[in-house]
Amino acid sequence: MHAVVFGNVTAIIQRMYARRSLYHTRMKDLKDFIRVHRLPQQLKQRMLEYFQTTWSVNNGIDANELLRDFPDELRADIAMHLHKDILQLPLFETASRGCLRALSLHIKTSFCAPGEYLLRQGDALQAHYFVCSGSLEVLKDNMVLAILGKGDLIGADLPGKDQVIKTNADVKALTYCDLQYVALRGLVEVLELYPEYCSKFMADIHQDLTFNLREGSEIEVGACLSPPPVQAPAPGDAG
Amino acid sequence: MHAVVFGNVTAIIQRMYARRSLYHTRMKDLKDFIRVHRLPQQLKQRMLEYFQTTWSVNNGIDANELLRDFPDELRADIAMHLHKDILQLPLFETASRGCLRALSLHIKTSFCAPGEYLLRQGDALQAHYFVCSGSLEVLKDNMVLAILGKGDLIGADLPGKDQVIKTNADVKALTYCDLQYVALRGLVEVLELYPEYCSKFMADIHQDLTFNLREGSEIEVGACLSPPPVQAPAPGDAG
C-alpha cells in the first residue's frame, strides 16, 4: 500500500522535474559532444552560452516540432501572432492576407549574443533580418558604417534569377539581440505565389531596408525604384 | 517530504544511467527488428557491429540533432573545427572564408568496417570521400587498381547539369577507416553560391583526386584542366 502511494507520488514529482531533468540531459549531451570532439575552450564557451540562452527563451520546446502536425490554417494563425513585429513593417502593408500568412510560415526567430557575428562580409546572403530588440553594428573593414536597433530591417533587394547576393559588410551584435528573419528561399517561393505583391515588394524593399547588404548597393541607392540590376550572374539561387 | 527527496534522487540516478540505458534500449530495438524480419545471421552481425562502433564513436549523440538550432555562424565554426582535415586539402586553399564555412556545413563524418564496401562499381556517385585514417582498396573486376590511405581523396570531377556520374570501380575497406565526405548535392549548392571559386574548383579537382571514380576517367587525365566532358547524360543530378 505504502509502496503504491510512494510510487505514484514519486512519478508525479518526476513529472514536475521532467523539464529540468531534460535540460540536464541535453546539457550532458552537449558537454559529452564537446569532450568527444575535443572542441577548443572558446568554442565550448560559446556553445554552452548559446544553449543556456536558447533554453531560457524557449524552455527547451522546439516550436517547429511541436506545431509540425497542426493544419496550415492554424499554424499560420500562430505564426502571425509570433511574428507580428516584422509583419507590421510598412513593406508588408499591401500584402494580401493569404500572402502574409504564407510569409509568416517562413519567418523564424533567432537571437545573437554580444560579440557574435550575425553576418560576415562576402558571405552569400540567406535571409532578411529584423531586429526585435538589442543593437548591432555594421562593420566594413573594421569601420562602423551603421548601428542597428529595434525595428531595423537588414537585408538586400532580391537577387535576379541565377544570381547570388554577397553581403557587403559584417553585422556584429553589440548587445543581446532578439531577431526575426525570413529566409530568401522562402520569401521567393511566396512572392512567386503572389506576383501582384511581388512587384510592389521589389519596388519597396529598397526604402524599407535600414541597411542594404547588397554588394555595391551604396552606389545603387539612386536607382532604388528600378528592379535590381543584374550583377555577377551565377548559376543557382541564393536559397 | 520523503517523496520529494525520493523523486529527486531517482531523477538524478536516472540521469546518471540515462546514456547506458539508452544504449540498451536502442540495442534491444535493433535486435527485435532483426528478429521480427528474420534477418540472416551475417547481416545481423554487420548491423550489430556497425551500431556498436557508431556508439563508441558518437556516444549515441546525434550531432546534427544537437547542433540543429545553433545559428549558422556558430555551427560553421564547429563544423570548421570538426572537418579541418578535409578542408586543409590544397583543393580548398583558394575558397573564400564564407565558401569554406558553407562547405563545412555539408561535410559529414563516417567510417567503414574492414571488408565493407564504401562504393560499388556502376553506382551513381553521391559524394567525395576523404580518408582520415585506415586503408581501402580500389577494385575493378576483382583487380586491385589502387590502395588508399590517410589524406587521400576519392571522388570524381563534377557532373554537368542533368548528368550522373557512375563510379568506375569498387572501393572496399581493408582496415577500420575514418572518413569525411561532402555530398555532391551540397557541394553543387555551395559552388552555385560562390561562382568565383566554382571554376577554380572544377579545374583543380582532377589533380587533387587520389583516384577519379568517373567512368572512363583514366583516359581523360590528359585533359584535366579542361571542363569535364559531357558523357552518358542522364536525368536528375548526383545528389
Coordinates of N, CA and C in Angstrom, one line a residue, chain A:
Chain A
M1 N 0.8 -1.2 0.0 CA 0.0 0.0 0.0 C 0.9 1.3 0.0
H2 N 1.8 1.3 1.0 CA 2.7 2.5 1.0 C 3.5 2.6 -0.3
A3 N 3.9 1.4 -0.8 CA 4.7 1.4 -2.0 C 4.0 2.0 -3.1
V4 N 2.7 1.7 -3.2 CA 1.9 2.2 -4.3 C 1.8 3.8 -4.3
V5 N 1.4 4.3 -3.1 CA 1.3 5.7 -2.9 C 2.7 6.3 -3.2
F6 N 3.7 5.8 -2.6 CA 5.1 6.3 -2.8 C 5.4 6.3 -4.2
G7 N 5.2 5.2 -4.9 CA 5.5 5.1 -6.4 C 4.8 6.2 -7.1
N8 N 3.5 6.4 -6.9 CA 2.7 7.4 -7.6 C 3.2 8.8 -7.4
V9 N 3.4 9.1 -6.1 CA 3.9 10.4 -5.7 C 5.2 10.7 -6.4
T10 N 6.1 9.7 -6.4 CA 7.4 9.8 -7.0 C 7.2 10.1 -8.5
A11 N 6.3 9.4 -9.1 CA 6.1 9.6 -10.5 C 5.7 11.1 -10.8
I12 N 4.7 11.5 -9.9 CA 4.2 12.9 -10.1 C 5.3 13.9 -10.0
I13 N 6.1 13.7 -8.9 CA 7.2 14.7 -8.7 C 8.2 14.6 -9.9
Q14 N 8.5 13.4 -10.4 CA 9.4 13.3 -11.5 C 8.9 14.1 -12.7
R15 N 7.5 14.0 -12.9 CA 7.0 14.8 -14.0 C 7.2 16.3 -13.7
M16 N 7.0 16.7 -12.4 CA 7.3 18.1 -12.1 C 8.7 18.5 -12.5
Y17 N 9.6 17.6 -12.3 CA 11.0 17.9 -12.6 C 11.5 17.5 -14.0
A18 N 10.5 17.0 -14.8 CA 10.9 16.4 -16.1 C 11.6 17.4 -16.9
R19 N 11.1 18.7 -17.0 CA 11.7 19.7 -17.9 C 13.1 20.0 -17.4
R20 N 13.3 20.1 -16.1 CA 14.6 20.4 -15.6 C 15.6 19.3 -15.9
S21 N 15.0 18.0 -15.7 CA 15.9 16.9 -16.0 C 16.3 16.8 -17.5
L22 N 15.3 17.2 -18.3 CA 15.6 17.2 -19.8 C 16.7 18.2 -20.1
Y23 N 16.7 19.4 -19.4 CA 17.7 20.4 -19.5 C 19.1 19.7 -19.2
H24 N 19.1 19.0 -18.0 CA 20.4 18.4 -17.6 C 20.9 17.4 -18.6
T25 N 19.9 16.6 -19.1 CA 20.3 15.6 -20.1 C 20.9 16.2 -21.4
R26 N 20.2 17.2 -21.9 CA 20.7 17.9 -23.1 C 22.1 18.5 -22.8
M27 N 22.2 19.2 -21.7 CA 23.4 19.8 -21.3 C 24.5 18.7 -21.3
K28 N 24.2 17.6 -20.7 CA 25.2 16.5 -20.6 C 25.6 16.0 -22.0
D29 N 24.6 15.9 -22.9 CA 24.9 15.5 -24.3 C 25.9 16.5 -24.9
L30 N 25.6 17.8 -24.7 CA 26.4 18.8 -25.3 C 27.8 18.7 -24.8
K31 N 28.0 18.6 -23.5 CA 29.3 18.5 -22.9 C 30.1 17.3 -23.3
D32 N 29.3 16.2 -23.4 CA 30.0 14.9 -23.9 C 30.4 15.1 -25.4
F33 N 29.6 15.8 -26.2 CA 29.9 16.0 -27.6 C 31.2 16.9 -27.6
I34 N 31.3 17.9 -26.8 CA 32.4 18.8 -26.8 C 33.7 18.0 -26.4
R35 N 33.5 17.2 -25.4 CA 34.6 16.4 -24.9 C 35.1 15.4 -26.0
V36 N 34.2 14.6 -26.5 CA 34.5 13.6 -27.5 C 35.3 14.2 -28.7
H37 N 34.8 15.4 -29.2 CA 35.5 16.0 -30.3 C 36.5 17.0 -30.0
R38 N 36.9 17.1 -28.7 CA 38.0 18.0 -28.2 C 37.8 19.4 -28.8
L39 N 36.6 20.0 -28.6 CA 36.4 21.3 -29.1 C 37.2 22.3 -28.2
P40 N 37.8 23.3 -28.8 CA 38.6 24.3 -28.0 C 37.7 25.1 -27.0
Q41 N 38.3 25.5 -25.9 CA 37.6 26.1 -24.8 C 36.7 27.3 -25.3
Q42 N 37.2 28.1 -26.2 CA 36.4 29.3 -26.6 C 35.2 28.9 -27.3
L43 N 35.3 27.9 -28.1 CA 34.1 27.4 -28.9 C 33.1 26.8 -27.9
K44 N 33.7 26.0 -26.9 CA 32.9 25.4 -25.9 C 32.0 26.4 -25.1
Q45 N 32.7 27.5 -24.8 CA 32.0 28.6 -24.0 C 30.8 29.1 -24.8
R46 N 31.1 29.4 -26.1 CA 30.0 30.0 -26.9 C 28.9 29.0 -27.1
M47 N 29.2 27.7 -27.2 CA 28.1 26.7 -27.4 C 27.3 26.6 -26.1
L48 N 27.9 26.5 -25.0 CA 27.2 26.4 -23.7 C 26.3 27.6 -23.5
E49 N 26.9 28.8 -23.7 CA 26.1 30.0 -23.5 C 24.9 30.1 -24.4
Y50 N 25.2 29.7 -25.7 CA 24.0 29.7 -26.7 C 22.9 28.7 -26.2
F51 N 23.4 27.6 -25.8 CA 22.4 26.6 -25.3 C 21.6 27.1 -24.1
Q52 N 22.3 27.7 -23.2 CA 21.6 28.2 -22.0 C 20.6 29.3 -22.3
T53 N 21.0 30.2 -23.2 CA 20.2 31.3 -23.6 C 18.9 30.8 -24.3
T54 N 19.2 29.9 -25.3 CA 18.1 29.3 -26.0 C 17.0 28.7 -25.1
W55 N 17.6 28.0 -24.1 CA 16.7 27.3 -23.2 C 15.9 28.3 -22.4
S56 N 16.5 29.4 -22.0 CA 15.8 30.4 -21.2 C 14.7 31.0 -22.0
V57 N 14.9 31.0 -23.4 CA 13.9 31.6 -24.2 C 12.8 30.7 -24.5
N58 N 13.1 29.4 -25.0 CA 12.1 28.5 -25.4 C 11.8 27.4 -24.5
N59 N 12.5 27.4 -23.3 CA 12.2 26.3 -22.3 C 12.5 24.9 -22.9
G60 N 13.3 24.8 -23.9 CA 13.6 23.5 -24.5 C 12.5 23.0 -25.4
I61 N 11.5 23.8 -25.7 CA 10.5 23.3 -26.6 C 10.7 23.7 -28.0
D62 N 10.8 22.8 -28.9 CA 11.1 23.1 -30.3 C 9.7 23.3 -31.0
A63 N 9.5 24.6 -31.3 CA 8.2 25.0 -31.8 C 7.8 24.3 -33.1
N64 N 8.8 24.2 -34.0 CA 8.6 23.6 -35.3 C 8.1 22.1 -35.1
E65 N 8.8 21.5 -34.2 CA 8.5 20.0 -33.9 C 7.1 20.0 -33.3
L66 N 6.8 20.9 -32.4 CA 5.5 20.9 -31.7 C 4.4 21.2 -32.6
L67 N 4.5 22.1 -33.6 CA 3.4 22.5 -34.4 C 3.4 21.8 -35.7
R68 N 4.4 20.9 -36.0 CA 4.5 20.3 -37.3 C 3.2 19.7 -37.8
D69 N 2.5 19.0 -37.0 CA 1.3 18.3 -37.5 C 0.0 19.1 -37.4
F70 N 0.1 20.4 -37.0 CA -1.0 21.3 -37.0 C -1.4 21.7 -38.4
P71 N -2.7 21.9 -38.7 CA -3.0 22.3 -40.1 C -2.5 23.7 -40.4
D72 N -2.2 24.0 -41.7 CA -1.6 25.2 -42.1 C -2.3 26.4 -41.6
E73 N -3.7 26.3 -41.6 CA -4.5 27.5 -41.2 C -4.2 27.8 -39.8
L74 N -4.1 26.8 -38.9 CA -3.9 27.1 -37.5 C -2.4 27.5 -37.3
R75 N -1.5 26.8 -38.0 CA -0.1 27.2 -37.9 C 0.1 28.6 -38.3
A76 N -0.6 29.0 -39.4 CA -0.4 30.4 -39.9 C -0.9 31.4 -38.8
D77 N -2.1 31.1 -38.2 CA -2.6 32.0 -37.1 C -1.5 32.1 -36.0
I78 N -0.9 31.0 -35.6 CA 0.1 31.0 -34.6 C 1.3 31.9 -35.1
A79 N 1.7 31.6 -36.3 CA 2.9 32.3 -36.8 C 2.7 33.8 -36.9
M80 N 1.4 34.1 -37.4 CA 1.1 35.6 -37.5 C 1.2 36.2 -36.1
H81 N 0.8 35.5 -35.1 CA 0.9 36.1 -33.7 C 2.4 36.2 -33.3
L82 N 3.2 35.1 -33.5 CA 4.6 35.1 -33.1 C 5.4 36.1 -33.8
H83 N 5.1 36.4 -35.0 CA 6.0 37.3 -35.9 C 5.3 38.6 -36.2
K84 N 4.4 39.1 -35.4 CA 3.7 40.3 -35.7 C 4.6 41.5 -35.8
D85 N 5.7 41.5 -35.1 CA 6.6 42.6 -35.1 C 7.1 42.9 -36.6
I86 N 7.7 41.8 -37.2 CA 8.3 42.0 -38.5 C 7.1 42.2 -39.5
L87 N 6.0 41.6 -39.3 CA 4.9 41.7 -40.3 C 4.2 43.0 -40.3
Q88 N 4.5 43.8 -39.2 CA 3.9 45.2 -39.1 C 4.7 46.2 -39.9
L89 N 5.8 45.8 -40.5 CA 6.6 46.7 -41.3 C 5.8 47.3 -42.5
P90 N 5.9 48.5 -42.8 CA 5.2 49.1 -44.0 C 5.4 48.3 -45.3
L91 N 6.5 47.6 -45.3 CA 6.8 46.8 -46.5 C 5.7 45.8 -46.8
F92 N 5.1 45.3 -45.7 CA 4.1 44.2 -45.9 C 2.7 44.7 -45.9
E93 N 2.5 46.0 -45.8 CA 1.2 46.6 -45.7 C 0.3 46.2 -46.8
T94 N 0.8 46.2 -48.0 CA 0.0 45.9 -49.2 C -0.2 44.5 -49.5
A95 N 0.5 43.6 -48.7 CA 0.4 42.2 -49.0 C -1.0 41.7 -48.6
S96 N -1.5 40.8 -49.4 CA -2.8 40.2 -49.1 C -2.7 39.3 -47.9
R97 N -3.9 39.1 -47.3 CA -4.0 38.3 -46.1 C -3.2 36.9 -46.3
G98 N -3.6 36.3 -47.5 CA -3.0 35.0 -47.7 C -1.5 35.0 -47.9
C99 N -1.1 36.1 -48.5 CA 0.4 36.3 -48.8 C 1.1 36.4 -47.4
L100 N 0.5 37.3 -46.6 CA 1.1 37.5 -45.2 C 1.2 36.2 -44.5
R101 N 0.1 35.4 -44.5 CA 0.1 34.2 -43.8 C 1.1 33.2 -44.3
A102 N 1.3 33.1 -45.7 CA 2.3 32.3 -46.3 C 3.7 32.7 -45.8
L103 N 3.9 34.1 -45.8 CA 5.2 34.6 -45.4 C 5.4 34.2 -43.9
S104 N 4.4 34.4 -43.1 CA 4.6 34.2 -41.7 C 5.1 32.8 -41.4
L105 N 4.8 31.8 -42.3 CA 5.2 30.4 -42.0 C 6.7 30.3 -42.4
H106 N 7.3 31.3 -43.0 CA 8.7 31.2 -43.4 C 9.6 32.1 -42.5
I107 N 8.9 32.7 -41.5 CA 9.7 33.6 -40.6 C 10.1 32.7 -39.4
K108 N 11.3 32.9 -39.0 CA 11.9 32.2 -37.8 C 12.4 33.3 -36.8
T109 N 12.4 32.9 -35.5 CA 13.0 33.8 -34.5 C 14.4 33.3 -34.2
S110 N 15.3 34.2 -33.8 CA 16.6 33.8 -33.5 C 17.2 34.9 -32.5
F111 N 18.4 34.7 -32.1 CA 19.0 35.7 -31.3 C 20.5 35.7 -31.5
C112 N 21.1 36.7 -31.1 CA 22.6 36.9 -31.3 C 23.2 37.4 -30.0
A113 N 24.2 36.7 -29.5 CA 24.8 37.1 -28.2 C 25.8 38.2 -28.5
P114 N 26.1 39.0 -27.5 CA 27.1 40.1 -27.7 C 28.4 39.6 -28.2
G115 N 29.0 40.3 -29.3 CA 30.2 39.9 -29.8 C 30.1 38.8 -30.9
E116 N 29.0 38.2 -31.1 CA 28.8 37.2 -32.1 C 28.5 37.9 -33.4
Y117 N 28.9 37.3 -34.5 CA 28.6 37.9 -35.9 C 27.3 37.3 -36.4
L118 N 26.4 38.1 -36.9 CA 25.2 37.7 -37.5 C 25.5 37.4 -38.9
L119 N 26.2 38.3 -39.6 CA 26.6 38.1 -41.0 C 28.1 38.5 -41.2
R120 N 28.7 37.9 -42.2 CA 30.1 38.2 -42.5 C 30.2 38.7 -43.9
Q121 N 31.0 39.7 -44.1 CA 31.3 40.3 -45.4 C 31.7 39.2 -46.4
G122 N 31.1 39.2 -47.6 CA 31.5 38.3 -48.6 C 30.7 37.0 -48.6
D123 N 29.9 36.7 -47.5 CA 29.1 35.5 -47.4 C 27.9 35.7 -48.3
A124 N 27.4 34.6 -48.8 CA 26.1 34.7 -49.6 C 25.0 35.0 -48.6
L125 N 24.2 36.0 -49.0 CA 23.1 36.4 -48.1 C 21.9 35.3 -48.2
Q126 N 21.5 34.9 -47.0 CA 20.4 33.8 -47.0 C 19.1 34.3 -46.5
A127 N 19.0 35.5 -45.9 CA 17.8 35.9 -45.2 C 17.7 37.4 -45.0
H128 N 16.5 37.9 -44.8 CA 16.3 39.3 -44.3 C 16.1 39.2 -42.8
Y129 N 16.8 40.1 -42.0 CA 16.8 40.0 -40.6 C 16.1 41.3 -40.0
F130 N 15.2 41.1 -39.1 CA 14.5 42.2 -38.4 C 14.9 42.2 -36.9
V131 N 15.3 43.3 -36.4 CA 15.8 43.5 -35.0 C 14.6 43.7 -34.1
C132 N 14.3 42.8 -33.3 CA 13.2 43.0 -32.3 C 13.7 43.7 -31.0
S133 N 14.9 43.4 -30.7 CA 15.5 44.1 -29.5 C 17.0 44.0 -29.6
G134 N 17.7 44.9 -28.8 CA 19.2 44.8 -28.8 C 19.7 45.7 -29.9
S135 N 21.0 45.8 -30.0 CA 21.7 46.6 -31.1 C 22.9 45.9 -31.7
L136 N 23.0 46.1 -33.0 CA 24.1 45.5 -33.7 C 24.9 46.6 -34.4
E137 N 26.1 46.3 -34.8 CA 26.9 47.3 -35.6 C 27.2 46.7 -37.0
V138 N 27.1 47.5 -38.0 CA 27.5 47.1 -39.4 C 28.9 47.6 -39.6
L139 N 29.8 46.6 -39.9 CA 31.2 46.9 -40.0 C 31.7 46.6 -41.4
K140 N 32.5 47.5 -41.9 CA 33.2 47.2 -43.2 C 34.7 47.5 -43.0
D141 N 35.5 46.5 -43.2 CA 36.9 46.7 -43.0 C 37.2 47.4 -41.6
N142 N 36.5 46.9 -40.6 CA 36.6 47.3 -39.2 C 36.2 48.8 -39.0
M143 N 35.5 49.4 -40.0 CA 34.9 50.7 -39.8 C 33.4 50.6 -39.6
V144 N 32.9 51.2 -38.6 CA 31.5 51.1 -38.3 C 30.7 52.0 -39.3
L145 N 29.8 51.3 -40.1 CA 29.0 52.0 -41.1 C 27.7 52.4 -40.5
A146 N 27.2 51.6 -39.6 CA 25.8 51.9 -39.0 C 25.6 51.1 -37.7
I147 N 24.8 51.7 -36.9 CA 24.3 51.0 -35.7 C 22.9 50.6 -35.8
L148 N 22.5 49.4 -35.7 CA 21.1 48.9 -35.9 C 20.5 48.6 -34.5
G149 N 19.2 48.9 -34.5 CA 18.5 48.7 -33.2 C 17.0 48.2 -33.5
K150 N 16.2 48.3 -32.4 CA 14.8 47.8 -32.5 C 14.1 48.3 -33.7
G151 N 13.5 47.4 -34.5 CA 12.7 47.9 -35.6 C 13.4 48.0 -36.9
D152 N 14.7 47.8 -36.9 CA 15.5 47.9 -38.1 C 15.5 46.6 -38.9
L153 N 15.5 46.7 -40.3 CA 15.5 45.6 -41.2 C 16.8 45.6 -42.0
I154 N 17.4 44.4 -41.9 CA 18.7 44.3 -42.7 C 18.5 43.2 -43.7
G155 N 19.0 43.5 -44.9 CA 18.9 42.5 -46.0 C 19.3 43.2 -47.3
A156 N 18.7 42.7 -48.4 CA 19.1 43.3 -49.7 C 17.9 43.1 -50.6
D157 N 17.9 44.0 -51.6 CA 16.8 43.7 -52.7 C 17.1 42.3 -53.2
L158 N 16.0 41.7 -53.7 CA 16.1 40.3 -54.1 C 17.0 40.1 -55.3
P159 N 17.7 39.0 -55.3 CA 18.6 38.7 -56.4 C 17.7 38.3 -57.6
G160 N 18.3 38.6 -58.8 CA 17.6 38.1 -60.0 C 17.8 36.6 -60.1
K161 N 17.1 36.0 -61.1 CA 17.3 34.6 -61.3 C 18.8 34.3 -61.5
D162 N 19.2 33.1 -61.1 CA 20.6 32.7 -61.3 C 21.6 33.8 -60.8
Q163 N 21.3 34.4 -59.6 CA 22.1 35.4 -59.1 C 22.2 35.2 -57.6
V164 N 23.4 35.6 -57.1 CA 23.6 35.5 -55.6 C 24.0 36.8 -55.1
I165 N 23.5 37.1 -53.9 CA 23.8 38.4 -53.2 C 24.9 38.1 -52.2
K166 N 26.0 38.8 -52.3 CA 27.1 38.7 -51.3 C 26.9 39.8 -50.3
T167 N 26.9 39.6 -49.0 CA 26.8 40.7 -48.1 C 28.0 41.6 -48.2
N168 N 27.8 42.9 -48.1 CA 28.9 43.8 -48.4 C 29.5 44.3 -47.0
A169 N 29.1 43.7 -45.9 CA 29.6 44.2 -44.6 C 29.4 43.1 -43.6
D170 N 30.2 43.2 -42.5 CA 29.9 42.4 -41.3 C 28.8 43.0 -40.5
V171 N 28.0 42.1 -39.9 CA 27.0 42.6 -38.9 C 27.2 41.8 -37.6
K172 N 27.5 42.6 -36.5 CA 28.0 42.0 -35.3 C 27.1 42.6 -34.1
A173 N 26.8 41.7 -33.2 CA 25.9 42.1 -32.1 C 26.7 42.8 -31.1
L174 N 26.2 44.0 -30.6 CA 26.8 44.7 -29.5 C 26.2 44.3 -28.2
T175 N 24.9 44.0 -28.2 CA 24.2 43.6 -27.0 C 23.5 42.3 -27.4
Y176 N 22.8 41.7 -26.4 CA 22.0 40.5 -26.7 C 20.9 41.0 -27.6
C177 N 20.6 40.3 -28.8 CA 19.7 40.8 -29.7 C 18.6 39.7 -30.0
D178 N 17.4 40.1 -30.0 CA 16.3 39.2 -30.5 C 16.0 39.5 -31.9
L179 N 16.0 38.5 -32.8 CA 15.8 38.7 -34.2 C 14.7 37.9 -34.7
Q180 N 14.1 38.4 -35.8 CA 13.2 37.6 -36.6 C 13.7 37.6 -38.0
Y181 N 13.8 36.5 -38.7 CA 14.3 36.5 -40.1 C 13.4 35.7 -41.0
V182 N 13.4 36.1 -42.3 CA 12.7 35.4 -43.3 C 13.7 34.9 -44.3
A183 N 13.9 33.6 -44.5 CA 14.8 33.1 -45.5 C 14.5 33.5 -46.9
L184 N 15.5 33.9 -47.7 CA 15.3 34.4 -49.0 C 14.6 33.3 -49.9
R185 N 15.0 32.0 -49.7 CA 14.3 31.0 -50.5 C 12.8 31.0 -50.2
G186 N 12.4 31.0 -48.9 CA 11.0 31.0 -48.6 C 10.3 32.2 -49.1
L187 N 11.0 33.4 -49.0 CA 10.4 34.7 -49.5 C 10.1 34.6 -51.0
V188 N 11.1 34.1 -51.7 CA 11.0 34.0 -53.2 C 9.8 33.0 -53.5
E189 N 9.7 31.9 -52.8 CA 8.6 31.0 -53.0 C 7.3 31.7 -52.9
V190 N 7.1 32.4 -51.8 CA 5.8 33.1 -51.5 C 5.6 34.2 -52.6
L191 N 6.6 34.9 -53.0 CA 6.4 36.0 -54.0 C 6.0 35.4 -55.3
E192 N 6.5 34.2 -55.6 CA 6.1 33.6 -56.8 C 4.6 33.2 -56.8
L193 N 4.1 32.9 -55.6 CA 2.7 32.6 -55.4 C 1.8 33.8 -55.5
Y194 N 2.4 35.0 -55.2 CA 1.6 36.3 -55.1 C 2.3 37.3 -56.0
P195 N 2.3 37.1 -57.3 CA 3.0 38.0 -58.2 C 2.5 39.5 -58.1
E196 N 1.2 39.7 -57.8 CA 0.7 41.1 -57.7 C 1.4 41.8 -56.6
Y197 N 1.8 41.1 -55.6 CA 2.5 41.8 -54.5 C 4.0 41.8 -54.7
C198 N 4.5 40.8 -55.5 CA 5.9 40.7 -55.8 C 6.5 42.0 -56.3
S199 N 5.9 42.6 -57.3 CA 6.4 43.8 -58.0 C 6.5 44.9 -56.9
K200 N 5.4 45.0 -56.1 CA 5.3 46.0 -55.1 C 6.5 45.8 -54.1
F201 N 6.7 44.6 -53.7 CA 7.8 44.3 -52.8 C 9.1 44.7 -53.3
M202 N 9.4 44.3 -54.6 CA 10.6 44.6 -55.2 C 10.9 46.1 -55.2
A203 N 9.8 46.8 -55.4 CA 10.0 48.3 -55.5 C 10.2 48.9 -54.1
D204 N 9.5 48.4 -53.1 CA 9.6 49.0 -51.8 C 10.8 48.6 -50.9
I205 N 11.2 47.4 -51.2 CA 12.2 46.8 -50.3 C 13.4 47.8 -50.0
H206 N 13.8 48.5 -51.1 CA 14.9 49.4 -51.0 C 14.8 50.4 -49.9
Q207 N 13.6 51.1 -49.9 CA 13.4 52.2 -48.9 C 13.2 51.6 -47.5
D208 N 12.7 50.4 -47.4 CA 12.4 49.8 -46.1 C 13.6 49.2 -45.4
L209 N 14.6 48.9 -46.2 CA 15.8 48.4 -45.6 C 16.5 49.5 -44.8
T210 N 16.8 49.2 -43.6 CA 17.6 50.2 -42.8 C 19.1 50.2 -43.4
F211 N 19.5 49.0 -43.7 CA 20.8 48.9 -44.3 C 20.8 47.8 -45.4
N212 N 21.2 48.2 -46.6 CA 21.2 47.3 -47.7 C 22.5 46.5 -47.8
L213 N 22.5 45.2 -47.7 CA 23.7 44.4 -47.6 C 24.2 44.0 -49.0
R214 N 23.5 44.5 -50.0 CA 23.9 44.1 -51.4 C 25.2 44.7 -51.8
E215 N 26.1 43.9 -52.4 CA 27.4 44.4 -52.7 C 27.2 45.6 -53.6
G216 N 27.9 46.7 -53.3 CA 27.8 47.9 -54.1 C 26.5 48.6 -54.1
S217 N 25.7 48.3 -53.1 CA 24.3 48.9 -53.0 C 24.4 50.4 -52.8
E218 N 25.5 50.8 -52.1 CA 25.7 52.2 -51.8 C 25.5 53.1 -53.1
I219 N 26.1 52.6 -54.2 CA 26.0 53.4 -55.4 C 24.8 53.2 -56.2
E220 N 23.9 52.3 -55.7 CA 22.7 52.0 -56.4 C 21.5 52.8 -55.8
V221 N 21.7 53.4 -54.7 CA 20.5 54.0 -54.0 C 19.7 54.9 -54.9
G222 N 20.4 55.6 -55.8 CA 19.7 56.5 -56.7 C 18.6 55.7 -57.5
A223 N 18.9 54.5 -57.9 CA 18.1 53.7 -58.7 C 17.2 52.8 -57.9
C224 N 16.8 53.2 -56.7 CA 16.1 52.3 -55.8 C 14.8 51.8 -56.3
L225 N 14.2 52.6 -57.2 CA 12.8 52.2 -57.6 C 12.9 51.2 -58.9
S226 N 14.0 51.2 -59.5 CA 14.1 50.3 -60.6 C 14.4 48.9 -60.1
P227 N 14.1 47.8 -60.9 CA 14.4 46.5 -60.4 C 15.9 46.3 -60.3
P228 N 16.3 45.4 -59.3 CA 17.7 45.3 -59.0 C 18.5 44.9 -60.3
P229 N 19.6 45.7 -60.6 CA 20.4 45.4 -61.7 C 21.1 44.1 -61.6
V230 N 21.3 43.4 -62.7 CA 21.9 42.1 -62.7 C 23.4 42.3 -62.6
Q231 N 24.0 41.7 -61.6 CA 25.5 41.7 -61.4 C 26.0 40.4 -61.0
A232 N 27.2 40.1 -61.4 CA 27.8 38.8 -61.1 C 26.9 37.6 -61.3
P233 N 26.4 37.4 -62.5 CA 25.4 36.3 -62.7 C 26.1 35.0 -62.3
A234 N 25.3 34.1 -61.7 CA 25.9 32.8 -61.3 C 24.8 31.8 -61.4
P235 N 25.1 30.6 -61.7 CA 24.0 29.5 -61.7 C 23.4 29.4 -60.3
G236 N 22.2 29.0 -60.2 CA 21.5 28.7 -59.0 C 21.0 29.9 -58.3
D237 N 20.2 29.8 -57.2 CA 19.7 30.9 -56.5 C 20.3 31.0 -55.1
A238 N 19.9 32.0 -54.3 CA 20.6 32.2 -53.1 C 20.0 31.4 -51.9
G239 N 19.1 30.5 -52.2 CA 18.4 29.8 -51.1 C 19.3 28.8 -50.4

